[in-house]
Coordinates of C-alpha atoms in Angstrom, one line a residue:
M282 CA -2.0 21.9 -4.9
P283 CA -0.9 18.1 -4.5
Q284 CA 0.9 17.1 -1.2
V285 CA 4.6 16.2 -1.8
E286 CA 5.6 12.8 0.1
L287 CA 9.3 12.5 1.5
D288 CA 10.6 8.9 1.6
T289 CA 13.4 6.5 1.2
I290 CA 13.8 3.2 -0.5
T291 CA 16.8 0.6 -0.6
A292 CA 17.8 0.2 -4.0
D293 CA 21.1 -1.2 -5.4
G294 CA 22.3 -1.4 -1.7
V295 CA 21.7 2.4 -1.1
N296 CA 19.2 4.1 1.0
V297 CA 17.6 6.4 -1.6
F298 CA 15.6 9.4 -0.5
Y299 CA 12.9 10.6 -2.8
R300 CA 10.2 13.3 -3.2
S301 CA 6.9 12.1 -5.0
A302 CA 3.7 13.6 -5.8
G303 CA 0.5 13.1 -8.0
P304 CA -1.7 10.1 -8.7
P305 CA -0.3 6.7 -8.7
T306 CA -1.9 6.0 -11.8
A307 CA -0.8 9.0 -13.7
P308 CA 2.1 9.0 -16.2
V309 CA 5.5 9.0 -14.1
L310 CA 7.9 11.9 -14.7
L311 CA 11.5 11.2 -13.3
L312 CA 13.2 14.3 -12.2
L313 CA 17.0 14.1 -11.6
H314 CA 19.0 16.8 -10.1
G315 CA 22.2 18.3 -11.1
F316 CA 25.6 18.9 -9.6
P317 CA 25.7 20.0 -6.8
S318 CA 22.3 19.8 -5.6
S319 CA 19.6 17.4 -4.7
S320 CA 15.9 16.9 -5.3
F321 CA 15.3 20.1 -3.1
Q322 CA 15.9 22.0 -6.6
F323 CA 12.6 20.7 -7.7
R324 CA 10.6 21.7 -4.4
E325 CA 8.5 24.2 -6.1
L326 CA 8.0 22.7 -9.4
I327 CA 7.2 19.0 -8.1
P328 CA 3.6 20.4 -6.8
L329 CA 2.9 21.8 -10.2
L330 CA 3.8 19.0 -12.1
A331 CA 1.9 16.5 -9.7
L332 CA -1.4 18.2 -11.2
K333 CA -0.9 15.9 -14.5
F334 CA 2.2 13.4 -13.5
R335 CA 3.4 10.8 -10.8
V336 CA 6.6 12.7 -10.0
L337 CA 9.4 11.1 -8.5
A338 CA 12.5 13.2 -7.7
P339 CA 15.2 10.9 -5.9
D340 CA 18.7 12.4 -4.6
L341 CA 21.3 10.7 -6.4
P342 CA 23.8 8.8 -4.3
G343 CA 26.4 11.5 -2.7
F344 CA 23.9 14.1 -2.8
G345 CA 21.0 15.4 -0.3
F346 CA 19.7 12.7 2.0
T347 CA 20.6 9.5 0.1
A348 CA 22.7 7.4 2.3
V349 CA 25.2 4.9 1.0
P350 CA 26.5 2.8 3.6
A351 CA 30.1 2.4 3.8
E352 CA 30.2 -1.3 3.0
R353 CA 28.6 -0.7 -0.1
K354 CA 32.0 0.7 -1.4
Y355 CA 29.9 2.6 -3.9
E356 CA 31.9 3.9 -6.9
Y357 CA 30.6 7.3 -8.2
T358 CA 30.7 6.8 -11.8
F359 CA 27.9 8.1 -14.2
D360 CA 27.3 4.2 -14.9
N361 CA 26.7 3.5 -11.4
L362 CA 24.3 6.2 -10.9
S363 CA 22.4 4.8 -13.8
L364 CA 22.3 1.6 -12.3
T365 CA 21.1 2.9 -9.1
I366 CA 18.3 4.9 -10.7
E367 CA 17.4 1.7 -12.4
A368 CA 17.2 0.0 -9.2
F369 CA 15.1 2.7 -7.8
L370 CA 12.7 2.6 -10.9
D371 CA 12.6 -1.5 -10.2
A372 CA 11.9 -1.0 -6.6
L373 CA 8.8 1.3 -7.3
K374 CA 7.8 -1.0 -10.0
V375 CA 8.1 1.8 -12.4
D376 CA 8.7 0.7 -16.4
K377 CA 7.7 3.4 -18.3
F378 CA 8.6 6.9 -17.5
A379 CA 9.7 10.4 -18.9
V380 CA 13.1 11.9 -17.5
Y381 CA 14.1 15.5 -17.0
I382 CA 17.9 15.6 -16.5
F383 CA 19.1 19.0 -15.1
D384 CA 22.8 19.2 -16.0
Y385 CA 24.8 15.9 -15.7
G386 CA 26.3 14.8 -18.9
V387 CA 25.8 18.1 -20.8
R388 CA 29.5 19.4 -22.2
A389 CA 30.5 22.2 -23.7
H390 CA 31.9 21.4 -27.4
P391 CA 34.1 23.5 -29.2
P392 CA 32.6 24.9 -32.5
Y393 CA 33.4 22.8 -35.5

């Protein structure tokens, strides 16, 4: 079973904690956790996916071990979460990836 690495990287003024596994040359699969959770929710899935993918699972700002310095004055909006994840991917030099988003952005709509 592939080894899961725990690391942090500064992106968008945020110290982003993330879990990663898999070959560095494999296609990248980005796992984004739901509310109220962290990358920990994927702890048993990451090694399985890492057999075929380079798996990246960050903790979003405000969750898990990701640290947002007070002087950053971070506004916790979906737009800003997206910008931070974009900066995270840029910092890791990832320009092509597939993404699995757990439950953010899912809304129940009334029947039409």
